[in-house]
Amino acid sequence: MILTDSEREMLLKTLNDRKPEIVQARMAHALLLLADGLPAEDVAGLLYVTEPTVTGWQTLFSRHRPQRP
């Protein structure tokens, strides 16, 4: 698939929307990929975010995850 520059820009703008539900969905996607064994660097590349963003989401999830019985 070939995209024009304006199409690519529009799609990236959509991905970078800061609405909480969109950020939460991207975070969930990242966490699932990490749980499947992908390294943070690869997850970041796949989701068009930075590696620190991915590791930050992982840290945030780890701090706030429900305690296991």
PDB file of C-alpha atoms in Angstrom:
ATOM      1  CA  MET A   1       0.000   0.000   0.000  1.00  0.00           C
ATOM      2  CA  ILE A   2       1.297   3.420  -0.919  1.00  0.00           C
ATOM      3  CA  LEU A   3       0.228   6.520   0.997  1.00  0.00           C
ATOM      4  CA  THR A   4       0.562  10.136   0.023  1.00  0.00           C
ATOM      5  CA  ASP A   5       2.337  12.396   2.474  1.00  0.00           C
ATOM      6  CA  SER A   6      -0.965  13.981   3.482  1.00  0.00           C
ATOM      7  CA  GLU A   7      -2.585  10.570   4.029  1.00  0.00           C
ATOM      8  CA  ARG A   8       0.335   9.462   6.199  1.00  0.00           C
ATOM      9  CA  GLU A   9       0.168  12.711   8.167  1.00  0.00           C
ATOM     10  CA  MET A  10      -3.591  12.316   8.725  1.00  0.00           C
ATOM     11  CA  LEU A  11      -3.189   8.714   9.915  1.00  0.00           C
ATOM     12  CA  LEU A  12      -0.347   9.579  12.286  1.00  0.00           C
ATOM     13  CA  LYS A  13      -2.397  12.484  13.657  1.00  0.00           C
ATOM     14  CA  THR A  14      -5.234  10.051  14.353  1.00  0.00           C
ATOM     15  CA  LEU A  15      -2.836   7.663  16.110  1.00  0.00           C
ATOM     16  CA  ASN A  16      -1.471  10.450  18.273  1.00  0.00           C
ATOM     17  CA  ASP A  17      -4.900  11.586  19.489  1.00  0.00           C
ATOM     18  CA  ARG A  18      -4.737  12.130  23.253  1.00  0.00           C
ATOM     19  CA  LYS A  19      -8.309  11.101  24.023  1.00  0.00           C
ATOM     20  CA  PRO A  20      -8.127   8.851  27.110  1.00  0.00           C
ATOM     21  CA  GLU A  21      -9.887   5.942  25.419  1.00  0.00           C
ATOM     22  CA  ILE A  22      -7.452   6.022  22.505  1.00  0.00           C
ATOM     23  CA  VAL A  23      -4.401   6.200  24.767  1.00  0.00           C
ATOM     24  CA  GLN A  24      -5.824   3.367  26.882  1.00  0.00           C
ATOM     25  CA  ALA A  25      -6.357   1.195  23.802  1.00  0.00           C
ATOM     26  CA  ARG A  26      -2.807   1.832  22.564  1.00  0.00           C
ATOM     27  CA  MET A  27      -1.441   1.046  26.020  1.00  0.00           C
ATOM     28  CA  ALA A  28      -3.425  -2.205  26.136  1.00  0.00           C
ATOM     29  CA  HIS A  29      -2.104  -3.149  22.703  1.00  0.00           C
ATOM     30  CA  ALA A  30       1.468  -2.480  23.839  1.00  0.00           C
ATOM     31  CA  LEU A  31       1.042  -4.505  27.030  1.00  0.00           C
ATOM     32  CA  LEU A  32      -0.389  -7.465  25.128  1.00  0.00           C
ATOM     33  CA  LEU A  33       2.543  -7.405  22.704  1.00  0.00           C
ATOM     34  CA  LEU A  34       4.993  -7.235  25.617  1.00  0.00           C
ATOM     35  CA  ALA A  35       3.200 -10.144  27.289  1.00  0.00           C
ATOM     36  CA  ASP A  36       3.608 -12.106  24.052  1.00  0.00           C
ATOM     37  CA  GLY A  37       7.361 -11.666  24.381  1.00  0.00           C
ATOM     38  CA  LEU A  38       8.121  -8.794  22.018  1.00  0.00           C
ATOM     39  CA  PRO A  39      10.843  -6.446  23.238  1.00  0.00           C
ATOM     40  CA  ALA A  40       9.831  -2.868  24.075  1.00  0.00           C
ATOM     41  CA  GLU A  41      11.874  -1.574  21.138  1.00  0.00           C
ATOM     42  CA  ASP A  42       9.874  -3.688  18.686  1.00  0.00           C
ATOM     43  CA  VAL A  43       6.552  -2.779  20.290  1.00  0.00           C
ATOM     44  CA  ALA A  44       7.436   0.909  20.024  1.00  0.00           C
ATOM     45  CA  GLY A  45       8.237   0.543  16.343  1.00  0.00           C
ATOM     46  CA  LEU A  46       5.046  -1.350  15.618  1.00  0.00           C
ATOM     47  CA  LEU A  47       2.861   1.189  17.425  1.00  0.00           C
ATOM     48  CA  TYR A  48       4.670   4.344  16.269  1.00  0.00           C
ATOM     49  CA  VAL A  49       5.560   5.452  19.786  1.00  0.00           C
ATOM     50  CA  THR A  50       8.866   5.814  21.590  1.00  0.00           C
ATOM     51  CA  GLU A  51      10.465   3.026  23.571  1.00  0.00           C
ATOM     52  CA  PRO A  52      10.260   5.134  26.783  1.00  0.00           C
ATOM     53  CA  THR A  53       6.503   5.425  26.194  1.00  0.00           C
ATOM     54  CA  VAL A  54       6.190   1.642  26.043  1.00  0.00           C
ATOM     55  CA  THR A  55       8.333   1.065  29.120  1.00  0.00           C
ATOM     56  CA  GLY A  56       6.427   3.827  30.927  1.00  0.00           C
ATOM     57  CA  TRP A  57       3.126   2.092  30.176  1.00  0.00           C
ATOM     58  CA  GLN A  58       4.615  -1.178  31.406  1.00  0.00           C
ATOM     59  CA  THR A  59       5.750   0.473  34.643  1.00  0.00           C
ATOM     60  CA  LEU A  60       2.397   2.189  35.141  1.00  0.00           C
ATOM     61  CA  PHE A  61       0.544  -1.086  34.639  1.00  0.00           C
ATOM     62  CA  SER A  62       2.885  -2.931  37.006  1.00  0.00           C
ATOM     63  CA  ARG A  63       2.331  -0.350  39.740  1.00  0.00           C
ATOM     64  CA  HIS A  64      -1.455  -0.368  39.438  1.00  0.00           C
ATOM     65  CA  ARG A  65      -2.248  -3.949  38.531  1.00  0.00           C
ATOM     66  CA  PRO A  66      -4.591  -5.838  40.841  1.00  0.00           C
ATOM     67  CA  GLN A  67      -2.821  -7.948  43.409  1.00  0.00           C
ATOM     68  CA  ARG A  68      -2.995 -11.652  42.760  1.00  0.00           C
ATOM     69  CA  PRO A  69      -4.441 -13.816  45.556  1.00  0.00           C
TER      70      PRO A  69
END
